[in-house]
Short mmCIF file of C-alpha atoms in Angstrom, two decimals:
data_model
loop_
_atom_site.label_atom_id
_atom_site.label_comp_id
_atom_site.label_asym_id
_atom_site.label_seq_id
_atom_site.Cartn_x
_atom_site.Cartn_y
_atom_site.Cartn_z
CA MET P 1 -13.13 26.73 7.92
CA ARG P 2 -16.60 26.52 7.78
CA ARG P 3 -18.57 27.71 10.79
CA PRO P 4 -22.09 26.13 11.06
CA PHE P 5 -24.83 28.06 12.47
CA ALA P 6 -25.33 25.85 15.66
CA LEU P 7 -22.12 27.45 16.64
CA LEU P 8 -23.89 30.22 17.96
CA ALA P 9 -25.10 28.77 20.76
CA ALA P 10 -21.56 27.57 21.77
CA THR P 11 -20.19 31.03 21.58
CA LEU P 12 -22.67 32.09 23.92
CA LEU P 13 -21.88 29.42 26.20
CA THR P 14 -18.09 30.28 26.08
CA ALA P 15 -18.13 32.62 28.93
CA ALA P 16 -19.78 30.47 31.42
CA LEU P 17 -18.32 27.06 30.78
CA ALA P 18 -14.60 27.74 29.45
CA VAL P 19 -12.76 30.02 31.57
CA PRO P 20 -8.85 29.51 31.63
CA ALA P 21 -6.62 29.23 34.73
CA SER P 22 -5.05 32.97 35.30
CA ALA P 23 -1.17 33.35 35.22
CA ALA P 24 -1.14 33.58 38.74
CA ASP P 25 -2.64 30.12 39.18
CA ASN P 26 -0.44 28.69 36.37
CA ASP P 27 3.06 28.26 37.25
CA ASP P 28 4.03 25.31 35.00
CA GLY P 29 1.82 26.30 31.92
CA ASP P 30 -0.55 23.44 31.87
CA GLU P 31 -3.45 24.69 33.71
CA GLY P 32 -4.57 26.83 31.03
CA PHE P 33 -4.14 30.15 29.69
CA THR P 34 -5.37 33.03 27.34
CA ILE P 35 -3.51 33.81 24.11
CA ASN P 36 -2.59 37.46 24.52
CA ASP P 37 -1.04 37.91 20.92
CA PRO P 38 -3.27 40.35 18.88
CA ARG P 39 -1.75 38.41 15.77
CA ILE P 40 -3.16 35.03 16.95
CA THR P 41 -6.80 35.67 15.95
CA GLU P 42 -7.64 31.96 14.51
CA SER P 43 -5.55 29.65 16.90
CA SER P 44 -6.35 26.32 15.02
CA GLY P 45 -3.77 23.88 16.33
CA LEU P 46 -1.86 23.52 19.48
CA ALA P 47 0.89 20.98 20.57
CA ALA P 48 3.06 21.09 23.71
CA SER P 49 6.98 21.53 23.37
CA ARG P 50 8.83 18.74 24.93
CA GLN P 51 11.95 20.59 24.25
CA HIS P 52 10.77 23.77 26.32
CA PRO P 53 8.51 22.68 29.22
CA GLY P 54 5.31 24.82 29.36
CA VAL P 55 5.43 26.15 26.08
CA TYR P 56 2.72 25.45 23.36
CA TRP P 57 3.19 25.94 19.28
CA THR P 58 0.09 27.22 17.53
CA HIS P 59 -0.72 29.25 14.24
CA ASN P 60 -3.57 30.52 12.65
CA ASP P 61 -5.93 28.99 10.21
CA SER P 62 -5.64 30.84 7.10
CA ASP P 63 -4.68 34.28 5.59
CA ASP P 64 -1.85 35.00 8.16
CA GLY P 65 1.23 33.37 6.33
CA PRO P 66 3.81 30.68 7.15
CA TYR P 67 4.02 31.51 10.71
CA LEU P 68 4.21 29.52 13.80
CA TYR P 69 3.78 31.06 17.35
CA ALA P 70 5.33 29.68 20.56
CA VAL P 71 3.02 30.61 23.42
CA ASP P 72 4.45 30.35 27.00
CA GLY P 73 1.69 28.85 29.06
CA SER P 74 2.20 30.42 32.21
CA THR P 75 1.43 34.06 30.79
CA GLY P 76 -0.32 33.50 27.59
CA ASP P 77 2.40 35.64 25.93
CA THR P 78 4.22 34.58 22.65
CA VAL P 79 8.11 33.99 23.38
CA ALA P 80 8.79 33.33 19.68
CA ARG P 81 7.40 33.72 16.11
CA LEU P 82 8.70 31.34 13.52
CA THR P 83 8.95 32.12 9.98
CA LEU P 84 8.62 29.11 7.60
CA THR P 85 10.91 29.32 4.16
CA GLY P 86 11.10 26.44 1.51
CA VAL P 87 7.22 26.00 1.40
CA GLY P 88 4.93 27.43 -0.77
CA THR P 89 2.00 29.93 0.40
CA PRO P 90 -0.19 28.24 3.15
CA ARG P 91 -4.03 27.63 2.05
CA ASP P 92 -5.76 26.38 5.27
CA VAL P 93 -3.50 25.41 8.09
CA GLU P 94 -5.52 23.26 10.54
CA ALA P 95 -3.11 21.41 12.91
CA ILE P 96 0.47 20.71 14.54
CA SER P 97 2.22 17.88 16.06
CA VAL P 98 5.60 17.40 17.83
CA GLY P 99 7.35 14.16 16.70
CA PRO P 100 10.56 12.09 17.70
CA GLY P 101 13.57 14.67 17.88
CA ASN P 102 11.61 17.70 18.55
CA ARG P 103 10.16 17.85 14.94
CA LEU P 104 7.51 19.90 14.47
CA PHE P 105 4.92 18.72 11.66
CA VAL P 106 2.17 21.43 10.61
CA ALA P 107 -0.92 20.27 8.52
CA ASP P 108 -2.08 22.42 5.74
CA VAL P 109 -4.86 20.14 4.98
CA GLY P 110 -8.13 22.13 5.74
CA ASP P 111 -10.83 22.06 2.36
CA ASN P 112 -13.03 24.65 3.14
CA LEU P 113 -15.07 23.37 -0.24
CA GLY P 114 -15.50 20.01 1.27
CA GLY P 115 -12.84 18.33 -0.58
CA THR P 116 -12.24 19.95 -3.80
CA TRP P 117 -8.34 20.25 -3.70
CA PRO P 118 -6.70 17.18 -5.39
CA TYR P 119 -3.79 17.48 -2.70
CA VAL P 120 -2.92 19.21 0.47
CA TRP P 121 0.55 19.72 2.23
CA ILE P 122 2.38 18.53 5.34
CA TYR P 123 5.55 20.75 6.53
CA GLU P 124 8.19 19.33 8.95
CA LEU P 125 10.84 21.66 10.56
CA PRO P 126 13.26 21.51 13.37
CA GLU P 127 11.86 22.82 16.52
CA PRO P 128 14.75 25.73 17.73
CA LYS P 129 16.62 24.73 20.86
CA LYS P 130 16.24 28.46 21.46
CA LEU P 131 12.90 30.29 21.70
CA GLN P 132 13.18 33.73 19.75
CA ASP P 133 11.98 35.18 16.31
CA ALA P 134 13.65 32.90 13.53
CA THR P 135 13.23 32.07 9.85
CA VAL P 136 13.58 28.08 9.55
CA ARG P 137 13.52 26.08 6.44
CA ALA P 138 10.89 23.47 6.48
CA THR P 139 10.16 20.65 4.12
CA GLN P 140 7.11 20.39 2.35
CA TYR P 141 5.36 16.99 1.82
CA VAL P 142 2.63 16.80 -1.16
CA VAL P 143 -0.34 14.65 0.35
CA LYS P 144 -3.54 12.55 -1.34
CA TYR P 145 -6.28 10.40 0.07
CA ALA P 146 -6.15 6.84 -1.10
CA ASP P 147 -10.04 7.52 -1.38
CA GLY P 148 -9.87 11.06 -3.00
CA PRO P 149 -10.00 14.45 -1.96
CA ARG P 150 -11.37 15.19 1.50
CA ASP P 151 -11.46 18.12 4.37
CA ALA P 152 -9.50 17.53 7.29
CA GLU P 153 -8.45 19.29 10.51
CA ALA P 154 -6.44 16.78 12.86
CA MET P 155 -3.06 15.40 12.48
CA VAL P 156 -1.23 13.19 14.93
CA VAL P 157 2.42 12.22 14.63
CA HIS P 158 3.08 8.82 16.64
CA PRO P 159 5.93 9.80 19.30
CA ARG P 160 7.90 6.96 18.52
CA THR P 161 7.68 5.88 15.38
CA GLY P 162 7.59 9.31 13.63
CA ARG P 163 4.25 8.14 11.46
CA VAL P 164 1.91 10.63 10.35
CA TYR P 165 -2.00 9.96 10.68
CA LEU P 166 -4.74 12.36 9.69
CA ILE P 167 -8.25 12.32 10.48
CA ASP P 168 -10.94 13.83 8.02
CA LYS P 169 -13.82 16.14 9.01
CA HIS P 170 -17.51 14.81 8.52
CA GLU P 171 -20.78 15.40 10.32
CA ASP P 172 -21.17 11.66 10.47
CA GLY P 173 -17.88 10.67 11.50
CA GLY P 174 -14.79 10.32 9.46
CA HIS P 175 -11.89 7.62 9.30
CA LEU P 176 -8.19 7.80 10.89
CA TYR P 177 -5.79 7.84 7.95
CA GLU P 178 -2.49 6.37 7.77
CA GLY P 179 0.34 7.91 6.02
CA PRO P 180 3.55 6.15 4.71
CA GLU P 181 6.04 4.87 7.16
CA LYS P 182 8.14 7.47 5.85
CA LEU P 183 6.96 11.01 4.43
CA SER P 184 8.83 11.71 0.88
CA PRO P 185 9.57 15.16 -0.26
CA SER P 186 9.41 14.33 -3.79
CA GLY P 187 5.87 12.57 -5.20
CA ASP P 188 2.76 11.92 -3.27
CA ASN P 189 2.38 10.83 -0.12
CA VAL P 190 -0.82 8.67 -0.22
CA PHE P 191 -2.97 8.26 3.17
CA GLU P 192 -4.92 4.93 3.48
CA PRO P 193 -7.90 4.84 5.91
CA ILE P 194 -7.65 2.50 8.66
CA ALA P 195 -10.12 2.92 11.01
CA PRO P 196 -13.40 4.70 11.56
CA VAL P 197 -13.79 7.80 14.14
CA GLU P 198 -17.06 8.61 15.46
CA LEU P 199 -16.93 12.05 15.59
CA TRP P 200 -17.03 15.48 13.30
CA THR P 201 -13.45 16.05 14.28
CA THR P 202 -11.85 19.30 14.62
CA ASP P 203 -8.44 17.88 16.06
CA ALA P 204 -6.67 15.17 17.69
CA ALA P 205 -3.56 14.21 20.03
CA LEU P 206 -1.63 11.50 21.01
CA SER P 207 -0.33 10.70 24.47
CA PRO P 208 3.43 11.29 24.99
CA ASP P 209 3.78 7.55 25.09
CA GLY P 210 1.68 7.00 21.58
CA GLN P 211 -0.84 4.72 24.03
CA ASP P 212 -3.98 6.88 24.00
CA LEU P 213 -5.65 9.22 21.17
CA ALA P 214 -7.87 12.13 22.06
CA VAL P 215 -10.40 13.26 19.30
CA ARG P 216 -12.15 16.41 19.52
CA GLY P 217 -15.00 18.11 18.12
CA TYR P 218 -17.07 21.39 18.60
CA PHE P 219 -19.33 19.88 21.48
CA GLY P 220 -17.84 16.71 22.76
CA GLY P 221 -14.70 14.11 22.42
CA ILE P 222 -13.85 10.47 22.48
CA HIS P 223 -11.07 8.74 23.89
CA TYR P 224 -9.49 5.69 22.07
CA ALA P 225 -6.95 3.26 22.84
CA TRP P 226 -4.37 3.55 20.03
CA ASN P 227 -3.96 -0.09 19.70
CA GLY P 228 -1.58 0.07 17.13
CA GLY P 229 -4.00 2.08 14.68
CA LYS P 230 -6.69 -0.07 15.38
CA LEU P 231 -8.68 2.18 17.48
CA LYS P 232 -10.48 0.96 20.43
CA ARG P 233 -13.18 3.27 21.91
CA GLU P 234 -12.41 3.94 25.81
CA GLY P 235 -14.98 6.58 26.46
CA ARG P 236 -16.03 10.24 26.44
CA LEU P 237 -13.79 13.11 26.98
CA SER P 238 -14.25 16.13 29.04
CA VAL P 239 -14.41 19.03 26.38
CA PRO P 240 -15.36 22.19 27.35
CA LEU P 241 -17.79 24.13 25.19
CA GLN P 242 -15.79 27.24 23.19
CA GLY P 243 -16.89 29.55 20.74
CA GLN P 244 -14.82 27.85 17.95
CA GLY P 245 -13.45 24.60 19.77
CA GLU P 246 -10.53 24.03 17.19
CA SER P 247 -7.73 22.14 18.88
CA VAL P 248 -6.23 19.79 21.35
CA THR P 249 -3.00 18.85 22.92
CA TYR P 250 -1.47 16.50 25.46
CA SER P 251 0.56 18.69 28.18
CA ALA P 252 4.40 17.46 27.67
CA ASP P 253 4.16 15.25 30.70
CA GLY P 254 0.54 13.38 29.62
CA SER P 255 -1.41 14.21 32.45
CA ARG P 256 -3.49 16.87 31.02
CA LEU P 257 -5.35 17.59 27.88
CA LEU P 258 -5.57 21.15 26.72
CA PHE P 259 -8.25 22.46 24.34
CA GLY P 260 -8.01 25.44 22.30
CA SER P 261 -10.33 27.92 20.64
CA GLU P 262 -10.46 30.35 17.62
CA GLY P 263 -10.80 34.09 18.38
CA GLU P 264 -8.93 36.97 19.66
CA GLN P 265 -7.51 36.61 23.23
CA SER P 266 -8.81 33.07 23.08
CA GLY P 267 -8.72 30.56 25.92
CA VAL P 268 -6.82 27.37 26.29
CA VAL P 269 -8.90 25.29 28.96
CA SER P 270 -7.08 22.42 30.76
CA ARG P 271 -8.68 19.26 31.41
CA PRO P 272 -7.17 16.08 33.42
CA ALA P 273 -6.13 13.54 30.85
CA PRO P 274 -7.75 10.22 30.62
CA GLY P 275 -6.59 8.05 33.56
CA ALA P 276 -5.41 11.29 35.54
CA ASP P 277 -6.59 12.22 38.90
CA GLU P 278 -8.83 15.52 38.34
CA ASP P 279 -8.16 16.58 41.98
CA ALA P 280 -4.44 16.60 41.37
CA SER P 281 -2.77 19.75 40.18
CA SER P 282 -0.69 18.18 37.30
CA GLY P 283 -2.73 14.82 37.09
CA GLY P 284 -1.95 11.35 38.28
CA PRO P 285 -3.21 7.63 38.47
CA GLY P 286 -6.81 8.12 38.92
CA SER P 287 -10.21 7.60 37.24
CA ARG P 288 -10.56 7.44 33.65
CA ALA P 289 -12.26 10.11 31.47
CA ASP P 290 -14.96 7.89 30.55
CA GLY P 291 -16.48 7.36 33.82
CA GLY P 292 -16.81 9.40 37.20
CA LYS P 293 -15.81 12.91 37.57
CA GLY P 294 -13.87 13.04 34.02
CA ALA P 295 -16.71 11.98 32.06
CA SER P 296 -18.08 14.53 29.82
CA GLY P 297 -21.11 16.10 31.24
CA GLY P 298 -20.19 15.02 34.80
CA GLY P 299 -17.89 16.05 37.49
CA ASP P 300 -16.95 19.79 38.89
CA GLY P 301 -14.64 20.36 36.29
CA ASP P 302 -17.80 20.51 33.73
CA SER P 303 -20.17 21.83 35.88
CA VAL P 304 -22.16 25.02 34.78
CA LYS P 305 -22.33 28.19 37.11
CA VAL P 306 -26.24 28.32 37.41
CA GLY P 307 -26.24 32.09 37.01
CA GLY P 308 -24.11 32.13 33.72
CA ALA P 309 -26.21 29.34 32.05
CA VAL P 310 -29.50 30.94 32.96
CA VAL P 311 -28.62 34.24 31.34
CA VAL P 312 -27.00 32.04 28.07
CA ALA P 313 -30.53 30.30 28.14
CA VAL P 314 -32.71 33.59 28.25
CA VAL P 315 -30.33 34.99 25.56
CA VAL P 316 -30.57 31.91 23.25
CA ALA P 317 -34.25 32.08 23.59
CA ALA P 318 -34.44 35.56 22.83
CA LEU P 319 -32.40 35.07 19.36
CA PHE P 320 -34.63 31.86 18.73
CA GLY P 321 -37.81 33.94 19.41
CA LEU P 322 -36.35 36.89 17.29
CA GLY P 323 -35.98 34.70 14.49
CA ARG P 324 -39.53 33.15 14.66
CA ARG P 325 -40.99 36.73 14.63
CA ARG P 326 -38.85 37.61 11.71
CA ARG P 327 -39.96 34.57 9.66
CA LYS P 328 -43.63 35.59 10.54
CA GLY P 329 -43.00 38.86 9.17
#
């Protein structure tokens, strides 16, 4: 995945802005955690299990193999690793989602060259009823876009219909693409653009009731009403600044949004979902994320500790100053 130079500032800000909850304060697994598994160095997708409360599925971006990891949100430890069979060699796995019937969908849809591959893949497999290391056979689908190849990092699966959607990645914003009513393992599955998305998208998530769409980028996010796929913008999301902000998922009960990042020992940060009460530990009816405390850039949940912010500002200024002196030299 391409990493813009601007991410340097986000990397420096990570410690000050995105500190996940400790295991001692996180009994249900939905309040944030640190991924402890040293094998997970490029966590690029995140999905809350509905069959195993407090467990989150993730995977590496690339160069890892056909593996999925189940992470216990209360400890940050891996409780199962799945090895997928029935698929080719993954190229650039960017997203994971849970569909109806506890089916896992994995999006091997990234294209670091900006849209040169004529097709990409989606894998589907049953989520194991028992969490342990296992080999699971998956179904592989060939995916094409109606308007030509493109880079994408976001996939959502509607929790009721099982229909799969992708969002392409572009600095000026992209589009929500709708797949066929049912994916076919034979032939091409053509995805059609159905709605604009006003963000450089790195991931997205549908609420468990299918009514709300959370879209995240590196430095912000947008909350849309799903509206049958005809997206209606509702406001901003409270997205933490992370060194390589890659993933987002709703908690299984829909009360929280959890944001993940790449890197070793990467943190998963929890925020109240749109419509949730930020003061409640597990969320509930209350102010929306597009206003009041839940709005991006406002509220205690997004406050920057002054000392940390000052240190970061000094470091950034020093780096820019060093760069200028080098250019003059």
